CSV table of C-alpha atoms in Angstrom, one decimal:
chain,number,residue,atom,x,y,z
A,1,MET,CA,30.6,-15.1,-12.4
A,2,ALA,CA,32.5,-13.3,-9.7
A,3,PHE,CA,33.9,-14.9,-6.5
A,4,HIS,CA,34.6,-12.4,-3.7
A,5,ASN,CA,36.7,-12.6,-0.5
A,6,GLN,CA,38.2,-10.0,1.7
A,7,ASN,CA,41.2,-9.4,-0.5
A,8,ARG,CA,40.3,-9.8,-4.1
A,9,ALA,CA,37.6,-10.6,-6.6
A,10,PHE,CA,38.1,-13.5,-9.0
A,11,GLN,CA,36.4,-13.0,-12.4
A,12,SER,CA,35.8,-16.2,-14.3
A,13,VAL,CA,36.3,-16.3,-18.0
A,14,GLY,CA,34.1,-18.7,-19.9
A,15,TRP,CA,34.5,-22.2,-18.5
A,16,GLY,CA,38.2,-21.7,-17.6
A,17,LEU,CA,39.8,-21.3,-14.3
A,18,PRO,CA,40.1,-17.8,-12.7
A,19,HIS,CA,42.7,-15.8,-14.6
A,20,HIS,CA,44.1,-14.1,-11.4
A,21,ILE,CA,45.9,-16.9,-9.5
A,22,ASP,CA,48.8,-15.8,-7.3
A,23,SER,CA,51.8,-17.9,-6.2
A,24,ALA,CA,50.1,-19.2,-3.1
A,25,GLN,CA,47.4,-20.8,-5.3
A,26,LYS,CA,49.6,-22.6,-7.9
A,27,SER,CA,52.7,-24.8,-7.7
A,28,TRP,CA,54.1,-23.8,-11.0
A,29,TRP,CA,53.0,-21.7,-14.0
A,30,GLY,CA,49.7,-23.0,-15.5
A,31,GLU,CA,49.1,-25.8,-12.9
A,32,PRO,CA,47.0,-24.9,-9.8
A,33,HIS,CA,47.9,-26.2,-6.4
A,34,PRO,CA,45.9,-29.3,-5.3
A,35,THR,CA,44.4,-27.3,-2.4
A,36,PHE,CA,43.1,-24.7,-4.8
A,37,LEU,CA,41.6,-27.5,-7.0
A,38,CYS,CA,39.7,-28.7,-4.0
A,39,PHE,CA,38.4,-25.2,-3.4
A,40,LEU,CA,37.2,-25.0,-7.0
A,41,ILE,CA,35.5,-28.4,-6.9
A,42,GLY,CA,33.7,-27.4,-3.7
A,43,CYS,CA,32.5,-24.1,-5.3
A,44,CYS,CA,31.2,-26.1,-8.3
A,45,LEU,CA,29.3,-28.5,-6.1
A,46,ILE,CA,27.7,-25.7,-4.2
A,47,ALA,CA,26.8,-23.8,-7.3
A,48,GLY,CA,25.2,-27.0,-8.8
A,49,ALA,CA,23.2,-27.5,-5.7
A,50,CYS,CA,22.0,-23.9,-5.7
A,51,ALA,CA,21.1,-24.1,-9.4
A,52,GLY,CA,18.9,-27.1,-8.7
A,53,THR,CA,17.2,-25.6,-5.6
A,54,LYS,CA,14.7,-22.8,-5.8
A,55,GLN,CA,15.9,-20.1,-3.4
A,56,PRO,CA,13.3,-18.5,-1.1
A,57,SER,CA,11.7,-15.2,-2.2
A,58,MET,CA,9.8,-12.7,-0.2
A,59,MET,CA,7.2,-12.8,-2.9
A,60,ASP,CA,6.4,-16.5,-3.1
A,61,ASN,CA,5.4,-18.0,0.2
A,62,TRP,CA,2.1,-16.8,1.7
A,63,GLN,CA,-0.8,-18.2,3.6
A,64,ARG,CA,-4.3,-16.9,3.4
A,65,HIS,CA,-6.3,-16.6,6.7
A,66,ALA,CA,-10.1,-15.9,6.7
A,67,ILE,CA,-10.6,-13.5,9.7
A,68,ALA,CA,-14.3,-12.7,9.6
A,69,ASN,CA,-17.5,-12.5,7.6
A,70,LEU,CA,-18.6,-8.9,7.8
A,71,PRO,CA,-22.1,-8.2,9.2
A,72,ASP,CA,-22.4,-5.4,6.6
A,73,ARG,CA,-20.2,-4.2,3.8
A,74,ALA,CA,-17.3,-1.9,4.8
A,75,MET,CA,-15.6,0.6,2.7
A,76,PHE,CA,-11.9,0.4,3.9
A,77,ILE,CA,-9.6,-1.8,6.0
A,78,LEU,CA,-6.7,-0.6,8.1
A,79,ALA,CA,-4.4,-1.9,10.8
A,80,ALA,CA,-3.2,-0.3,14.1
A,81,ASP,CA,-2.5,-1.3,17.7
A,82,VAL,CA,-6.0,-0.4,19.0
A,83,ASP,CA,-5.6,-1.8,22.5
A,84,GLY,CA,-2.0,-1.1,23.3
A,85,ASP,CA,-0.7,-4.7,23.5
A,86,GLY,CA,2.0,-4.2,20.9
A,87,HIS,CA,0.2,-6.1,18.1
A,88,ARG,CA,-1.5,-4.4,15.2
A,89,ASP,CA,-5.2,-5.1,15.1
A,90,LEU,CA,-7.7,-4.7,12.2
A,91,ILE,CA,-10.3,-2.0,11.7
A,92,ALA,CA,-13.1,-2.1,9.1
A,93,GLY,CA,-16.7,-0.8,9.0
A,94,GLY,CA,-18.0,-0.5,12.5
A,95,TRP,CA,-15.7,-3.1,14.1
A,96,TRP,CA,-12.2,-3.9,15.1
A,97,TRP,CA,-10.5,-7.3,15.5
A,98,LYS,CA,-8.0,-8.1,18.2
A,99,ASN,CA,-4.7,-9.6,16.8
A,100,PRO,CA,-4.2,-13.0,18.6
A,101,GLY,CA,-0.4,-12.9,17.9
A,102,ALA,CA,-0.5,-16.0,15.7
A,103,LEU,CA,-2.2,-14.8,12.5
A,104,GLY,CA,-3.9,-18.1,12.0
A,105,GLY,CA,-5.5,-17.9,15.5
A,106,SER,CA,-8.9,-16.6,16.5
A,107,TRP,CA,-9.5,-12.8,16.0
A,108,LYS,CA,-12.0,-11.5,18.5
A,109,GLN,CA,-14.4,-9.0,17.0
A,110,PHE,CA,-15.5,-5.8,18.9
A,111,THR,CA,-17.9,-3.0,18.0
A,112,ILE,CA,-16.4,0.4,17.8
A,113,GLY,CA,-19.6,2.1,19.0
A,114,GLU,CA,-22.8,3.5,17.5
A,115,PRO,CA,-23.4,5.4,15.3
A,116,LEU,CA,-19.9,4.9,13.7
A,117,ARG,CA,-20.7,2.3,11.1
A,118,ASN,CA,-18.1,2.8,8.4
A,119,MET,CA,-14.5,3.6,9.3
A,120,ALA,CA,-12.9,6.1,7.0
A,121,VAL,CA,-9.4,6.7,8.5
A,122,ILE,CA,-7.4,6.2,11.7
A,123,TYR,CA,-5.2,8.7,13.5
A,124,ASP,CA,-4.2,10.0,16.9
A,125,PHE,CA,-6.5,13.0,16.6
A,126,ASP,CA,-6.2,14.0,20.3
A,127,SER,CA,-2.4,13.4,20.4
A,128,ASP,CA,-2.6,11.2,23.5
A,129,GLY,CA,-0.6,8.3,22.0
A,130,ASP,CA,-3.3,5.9,20.9
A,131,THR,CA,-5.3,5.4,17.7
A,132,ASP,CA,-8.7,7.1,17.2
A,133,ILE,CA,-11.1,6.4,14.4
A,134,LEU,CA,-13.1,8.7,12.0
A,135,GLY,CA,-16.0,7.3,10.2
A,136,THR,CA,-19.5,7.9,8.9
A,137,GLU,CA,-22.9,6.8,10.1
A,138,GLY,CA,-23.7,5.1,6.7
A,139,VAL,CA,-23.5,1.4,6.0
A,140,GLY,CA,-21.7,0.1,2.9
A,141,ALA,CA,-22.6,2.2,-0.1
A,142,ALA,CA,-25.6,3.9,1.5
A,143,LYS,CA,-25.6,7.7,0.9
A,144,ASN,CA,-24.4,9.3,4.1
A,145,THR,CA,-22.2,12.4,4.9
A,146,ASP,CA,-22.7,12.4,8.7
A,147,PHE,CA,-19.3,12.0,10.3
A,148,VAL,CA,-18.5,10.9,13.9
A,149,TRP,CA,-15.2,10.0,15.5
A,150,ALA,CA,-14.3,7.5,18.2
A,151,GLU,CA,-11.9,8.6,21.0
A,152,ASN,CA,-9.8,5.7,22.1
A,153,ASN,CA,-9.1,5.2,25.9
A,154,GLY,CA,-5.9,3.4,24.9
A,155,ARG,CA,-7.3,-0.1,25.6
A,156,GLY,CA,-9.7,-0.4,22.6
A,157,ARG,CA,-12.7,1.2,24.2
A,158,PHE,CA,-14.2,4.2,22.5
A,159,LYS,CA,-16.2,7.3,23.2
A,160,ILE,CA,-18.2,8.5,20.2
A,161,HIS,CA,-18.2,12.2,19.4
A,162,LYS,CA,-20.6,13.9,16.9
A,163,ASN,CA,-19.0,17.4,16.9
A,164,ILE,CA,-18.1,17.4,13.2
A,165,ASN,CA,-19.7,20.0,10.9
A,166,TYR,CA,-19.2,18.7,7.4
A,167,THR,CA,-20.7,21.1,4.8
A,168,GLY,CA,-19.6,19.4,1.5
A,169,GLY,CA,-21.5,17.0,-0.7
A,170,GLY,CA,-21.1,13.3,-1.5
A,171,ASP,CA,-22.7,9.9,-1.4
A,172,PHE,CA,-20.3,7.4,0.1
A,173,LEU,CA,-16.5,7.8,0.6
A,174,GLN,CA,-14.0,6.4,-1.9
A,175,GLY,CA,-10.9,8.1,-0.6
A,176,CYS,CA,-9.7,9.5,2.7
A,177,ALA,CA,-6.2,10.8,3.6
A,178,VAL,CA,-5.1,12.4,6.8
A,179,ALA,CA,-2.0,14.6,7.5
A,180,ARG,CA,-0.8,17.5,9.5
A,181,LEU,CA,-0.8,20.6,7.3
A,182,GLY,CA,1.0,23.4,9.3
A,183,ASP,CA,-0.5,23.4,12.8
A,184,THR,CA,-3.7,21.6,11.8
A,185,ILE,CA,-4.6,18.0,11.3
A,186,ARG,CA,-6.7,17.8,8.2
A,187,VAL,CA,-8.6,14.9,6.6
A,188,ALA,CA,-9.0,15.1,2.8
A,189,LEU,CA,-12.2,13.5,1.4
A,190,SER,CA,-13.1,12.0,-2.0
A,191,TRP,CA,-16.6,10.7,-2.8
A,192,HIS,CA,-18.0,8.2,-5.2
A,193,ARG,CA,-20.4,10.8,-6.6
A,194,ASP,CA,-21.6,14.4,-6.0
A,195,GLY,CA,-18.8,15.5,-3.8
A,196,GLY,CA,-18.7,19.0,-5.3
A,197,GLY,CA,-15.0,19.1,-5.2
A,198,ILE,CA,-12.3,18.1,-2.7
A,199,ASN,CA,-13.0,19.1,0.9
A,200,THR,CA,-11.0,18.6,4.1
A,201,LEU,CA,-12.2,18.2,7.7
A,202,ASN,CA,-10.1,20.4,10.0
A,203,VAL,CA,-9.4,18.9,13.4
A,204,PRO,CA,-9.4,21.5,16.2
A,205,ALA,CA,-6.7,21.7,18.9
A,206,LYS,CA,-9.3,20.3,21.4
A,207,PRO,CA,-10.9,17.7,19.1
A,208,ALA,CA,-13.4,16.4,21.7
A,209,ALA,CA,-14.5,19.9,22.9
A,210,ASP,CA,-14.6,22.1,19.8
A,211,ILE,CA,-16.3,21.7,16.4
A,212,TRP,CA,-14.5,20.2,13.4
A,213,THR,CA,-14.9,22.4,10.4
A,214,THR,CA,-14.8,22.0,6.6
A,215,THR,CA,-12.6,23.6,4.0
A,216,LEU,CA,-13.2,23.3,0.2
A,217,LEU,CA,-9.7,22.8,-1.4
A,218,SER,CA,-10.8,22.7,-5.0
A,219,LYS,CA,-13.9,23.1,-7.0
A,220,THR,CA,-12.3,22.0,-10.2
A,221,VAL,CA,-11.8,18.4,-9.0
A,222,SER,CA,-14.9,16.3,-8.6
A,223,SER,CA,-16.2,12.8,-9.3
A,224,PRO,CA,-16.1,11.1,-11.7
A,225,PRO,CA,-13.4,10.2,-12.8
A,226,GLN,CA,-11.3,11.8,-10.0
A,227,GLY,CA,-13.6,10.8,-7.1
A,228,GLU,CA,-11.7,7.9,-5.8
A,229,ASP,CA,-8.5,7.4,-3.8
A,230,LEU,CA,-6.1,10.2,-2.8
A,231,ASP,CA,-2.7,10.6,-1.1
A,232,PHE,CA,-0.7,13.3,0.6
A,233,GLY,CA,3.0,13.9,-0.3
A,234,ASP,CA,5.5,16.7,-1.1
A,235,ILE,CA,5.2,16.4,-4.9
A,236,ASP,CA,6.9,19.7,-5.7
A,237,ARG,CA,9.6,19.3,-2.9
A,238,ASP,CA,8.9,22.7,-1.3
A,239,GLY,CA,8.5,21.4,2.2
A,240,ASP,CA,4.7,21.1,2.4
A,241,LEU,CA,2.3,18.3,1.5
A,242,ASP,CA,0.4,18.3,-1.8
A,243,LEU,CA,-2.4,16.0,-2.8
A,244,LEU,CA,-2.6,13.4,-5.5
A,245,LEU,CA,-5.9,12.1,-6.9
A,246,GLY,CA,-6.3,10.2,-10.1
A,247,ASP,CA,-4.1,11.6,-12.8
A,248,ILE,CA,-4.0,15.1,-11.4
A,249,TRP,CA,-2.5,16.7,-8.3
A,250,LEU,CA,-3.2,19.7,-6.2
A,251,ARG,CA,-0.4,22.0,-5.2
A,252,ASN,CA,-0.4,23.3,-1.6
A,253,ASP,CA,0.0,27.0,-1.9
A,254,GLY,CA,-1.4,27.7,1.5
A,255,ASP,CA,-4.8,29.2,1.0
A,256,THR,CA,-5.1,27.9,-2.6
A,257,TRP,CA,-4.6,24.5,-4.2
A,258,PRO,CA,-4.1,24.9,-8.0
A,259,THR,CA,-4.7,21.8,-10.2
A,260,PHE,CA,-2.1,20.1,-12.5
A,261,ARG,CA,-2.6,17.2,-14.8
A,262,MET,CA,0.2,14.6,-14.8
A,263,GLY,CA,-0.9,12.8,-17.9
A,264,LYS,CA,-3.8,10.9,-19.5
A,265,ILE,CA,-5.5,7.7,-18.5
A,266,THR,CA,-6.5,6.3,-21.9
A,267,GLU,CA,-8.6,3.3,-20.7
A,268,GLY,CA,-10.9,3.2,-17.7
A,269,GLU,CA,-10.8,5.5,-14.7
A,270,SER,CA,-8.2,5.9,-12.0
A,271,ASP,CA,-9.3,4.1,-8.8
A,272,ARG,CA,-6.5,3.6,-6.3
A,273,VAL,CA,-3.4,5.9,-6.2
A,274,ASP,CA,-0.1,6.1,-4.2
A,275,LEU,CA,2.9,8.3,-4.1
A,276,ALA,CA,6.3,6.7,-4.0
A,277,ASP,CA,9.8,7.2,-5.4
A,278,VAL,CA,9.7,4.4,-7.9
A,279,ASN,CA,13.0,5.0,-9.7
A,280,GLY,CA,15.1,6.3,-6.8
A,281,ASP,CA,15.6,9.8,-8.2
A,282,GLY,CA,14.4,11.6,-5.1
A,283,ARG,CA,11.0,12.6,-6.6
A,284,LEU,CA,7.6,11.2,-5.7
A,285,ASP,CA,6.1,9.3,-8.6
A,286,ALA,CA,2.5,8.3,-8.9
A,287,ILE,CA,1.1,4.8,-9.0
A,288,VAL,CA,-2.4,4.4,-10.4
A,289,SER,CA,-4.6,1.3,-10.7
A,290,LEU,CA,-7.9,1.4,-12.6
A,291,GLU,CA,-11.6,0.8,-12.6
A,292,LYS,CA,-13.0,-0.2,-16.0
A,293,GLY,CA,-9.5,-0.9,-17.2
A,294,THR,CA,-6.9,-3.6,-16.8
A,295,ASP,CA,-3.6,-1.7,-17.0
A,296,ALA,CA,-1.7,-0.5,-14.0
A,297,TRP,CA,0.5,2.6,-14.5
A,298,TRP,CA,3.1,4.7,-12.8
A,299,PHE,CA,3.8,8.3,-13.8
A,300,GLU,CA,7.4,9.5,-13.5
A,301,ALA,CA,7.7,12.9,-11.9
A,302,PRO,CA,9.8,15.4,-13.9
A,303,ALA,CA,12.1,18.0,-12.4
A,304,ASP,CA,9.1,20.4,-12.7
A,305,PRO,CA,6.1,18.5,-11.6
A,306,THR,CA,3.7,21.0,-13.1
A,307,LYS,CA,4.8,19.7,-16.6
A,308,THR,CA,3.7,16.4,-18.1
A,309,TRP,CA,4.8,13.3,-16.3
A,310,LYS,CA,6.1,10.3,-18.3
A,311,ARG,CA,3.7,7.4,-18.2
A,312,HIS,CA,5.0,3.8,-17.8
A,313,LYS,CA,2.9,0.6,-17.8
A,314,LEU,CA,3.5,-1.4,-14.6
A,315,GLY,CA,1.5,-4.4,-15.6
A,316,VAL,CA,-1.9,-5.9,-16.5
A,317,ILE,CA,-4.4,-6.9,-13.9
A,318,ALA,CA,-7.3,-8.7,-15.5
A,319,GLY,CA,-9.7,-8.3,-12.6
A,320,GLN,CA,-9.1,-4.5,-12.4
A,321,GLY,CA,-7.4,-2.5,-9.8
A,322,PHE,CA,-9.8,-1.7,-7.0
A,323,SER,CA,-7.3,-2.5,-4.3
A,324,MET,CA,-3.6,-1.4,-4.4
A,325,ASP,CA,-0.7,-0.5,-2.1
A,326,THR,CA,3.0,0.2,-2.5
A,327,ALA,CA,5.6,-1.2,-0.2
A,328,ASP,CA,9.1,-2.7,-0.3
A,329,PHE,CA,8.1,-6.4,-0.1
A,330,ASP,CA,11.5,-7.8,-1.0
A,331,GLY,CA,13.6,-5.5,1.2
A,332,ASP,CA,15.8,-4.2,-1.7
A,333,GLY,CA,15.1,-0.5,-1.0
A,334,ASP,CA,12.6,0.3,-3.8
A,335,PRO,CA,8.8,0.2,-3.8
A,336,ASP,CA,6.9,-2.8,-5.1
A,337,VAL,CA,3.1,-2.8,-5.8
A,338,VAL,CA,0.4,-5.2,-4.7
A,339,ILE,CA,-3.0,-5.2,-6.4
A,340,GLY,CA,-6.1,-7.2,-5.5
A,341,GLU,CA,-8.6,-8.1,-8.2
A,342,HIS,CA,-12.3,-7.3,-7.8
A,343,ARG,CA,-13.9,-8.1,-11.2
A,344,GLY,CA,-12.2,-11.2,-12.4
A,345,LYS,CA,-14.1,-13.3,-15.0
A,346,THR,CA,-13.8,-16.6,-13.0
A,347,GLU,CA,-11.4,-15.8,-10.2
A,348,ASN,CA,-9.8,-13.0,-8.3
A,349,ARG,CA,-6.1,-12.8,-7.6
A,350,VAL,CA,-3.6,-11.0,-5.4
A,351,VAL,CA,-0.6,-10.0,-7.4
A,352,ILE,CA,2.6,-8.4,-6.3
A,353,PHE,CA,4.5,-6.6,-9.0
A,354,GLU,CA,8.2,-6.7,-8.1
A,355,ASN,CA,10.2,-3.5,-9.0
A,356,ILE,CA,13.2,-4.9,-10.9
A,357,ALA,CA,14.9,-2.1,-12.7
A,358,LYS,CA,13.9,1.2,-11.1
A,359,GLY,CA,10.4,0.9,-12.5
A,360,LEU,CA,11.3,-0.1,-16.1
A,361,THR,CA,10.7,-3.8,-15.4
A,362,TRP,CA,8.1,-5.4,-13.1
A,363,ARG,CA,7.9,-9.1,-12.3
A,364,PRO,CA,4.4,-10.3,-11.3
A,365,HIS,CA,4.0,-12.8,-8.5
A,366,VAL,CA,0.5,-14.3,-8.0
A,367,ILE,CA,0.4,-14.9,-4.3
A,368,ASP,CA,-3.3,-15.9,-4.1
A,369,LYS,CA,-6.3,-16.7,-6.2
A,370,GLY,CA,-9.8,-17.9,-5.6
A,371,PRO,CA,-13.3,-18.2,-7.2
A,372,LYS,CA,-15.0,-14.9,-7.8
A,373,SER,CA,-18.0,-16.2,-6.0
A,374,GLN,CA,-15.9,-16.6,-2.8
A,375,ILE,CA,-13.3,-13.8,-2.8
A,376,ASP,CA,-12.7,-10.4,-4.2
A,377,HIS,CA,-10.7,-7.3,-3.1
A,378,HIS,CA,-12.2,-3.8,-2.9
A,379,ASP,CA,-10.2,-1.0,-1.3
A,380,GLY,CA,-8.0,-3.7,0.3
A,381,THR,CA,-4.6,-5.4,-0.1
A,382,GLN,CA,-2.8,-3.1,2.3
A,383,ALA,CA,0.8,-3.9,3.4
A,384,VAL,CA,1.5,-4.1,7.1
A,385,ASP,CA,3.7,-6.2,9.4
A,386,LEU,CA,1.0,-7.9,11.5
A,387,ASP,CA,3.1,-10.4,13.4
A,388,ASN,CA,6.1,-8.2,14.2
A,389,ASP,CA,8.5,-10.6,12.4
A,390,GLY,CA,10.1,-8.0,10.2
A,391,ASP,CA,8.4,-8.8,6.9
A,392,LEU,CA,5.2,-7.4,5.3
A,393,ASP,CA,1.9,-9.2,5.5
A,394,ILE,CA,-1.2,-8.1,3.6
A,395,ILE,CA,-4.7,-7.3,4.8
A,396,SER,CA,-7.7,-7.1,2.5
A,397,ILE,CA,-11.5,-6.9,2.3
A,398,GLY,CA,-14.2,-7.9,-0.1
A,399,TRP,CA,-17.3,-6.1,-1.5
A,400,TYR,CA,-19.1,-8.8,-3.5
A,401,ASN,CA,-17.9,-11.2,-0.8
A,402,PRO,CA,-17.8,-9.0,2.3
A,403,LYS,CA,-15.1,-10.8,4.2
A,404,VAL,CA,-11.9,-9.8,6.0
A,405,TRP,CA,-8.7,-11.5,4.9
A,406,VAL,CA,-5.1,-11.7,6.1
A,407,TYR,CA,-2.2,-12.9,3.9
A,408,GLU,CA,0.7,-14.0,6.1
A,409,ASN,CA,4.2,-13.7,4.7
A,410,LEU,CA,5.9,-17.0,5.6
A,411,LEU,CA,9.5,-16.2,4.6
A,412,LYS,CA,10.7,-15.5,8.1
A,413,LYS,CA,9.2,-18.8,9.3
A,414,GLU,CA,11.1,-21.0,6.8
């Protein structure tokens, strides 16, 4: 055990006294000064009290809030300040909910506007400083590839536009990622089935006046098993954004997007994915949770990401990994992982896997559980600071139980 002050560190040896004791701390050789003995006794008392008291952790104190029963199933849930009041609101399906400030308060529900019935992604598409919404006209898992977008007036009132020419296939969305590639905002799409590859919607410079077009990025990637979540990031560190989906990635070479396989998923199919630097080496690694499988994995990016990535088991999630996000929950500078269960045998849990040793060790924290007949998590468990208190809360959504949930992180309120 080390004791530190401004001038020196005292290193204890076994149960003895510190072996660095200068002349101000002892009255003669081998006998500590009474003042110093008092100091040591005080330290022991404090240490004993700490040993008997569980110290607060950013992982361990949460409160679940039921926000709403959904009128229809919704595919995704996201958070943004929709009405410009400084609080992040919730968006799912064809609705948004106004953040009351106190997360346990009443969240007023608003309709985005017909015929936008299933939110896909949010972004400031017209660059006017507020959050717009892209979605489809379909409800739940109904087959629908008709896109519309909702232009926000800055106060949470929307004008619906149908000027989107999507020419790809698909049934219902399972992944959607938006980024600016060069001078163009592009939305990458992944479908549950029959997508015919990975397409992007291309947002024109005048998004309300001109037609949104479609570009096919890759014919070699289609569903299943790659037709689920996807994420943009500079995987090869060349200054532009590449695309991760499943256990493969697409390299952005401008007009072409060649495919590279990271490794092999041996059980189940990849469902949710994220890019994050797990081990602090400056490279983006891939985190993958599964459908039809109970393992969660992260793939360690090599110096040359076109080569095979080393696969590490992150943990086991009995109810499968249909909801996942990465974020620094404990504030130690590395990414942790939260997974929400969807197919538990008797219950569904929310589990945070704490990154302990640069991805080599992960400590699971079960922050919530409930009967599978009442709660599940599908494309949910997303990290966001909803109450502006400096820590991360979690938002989620159910499929078998179509409800909206908020998990409030109570650490800052202790």
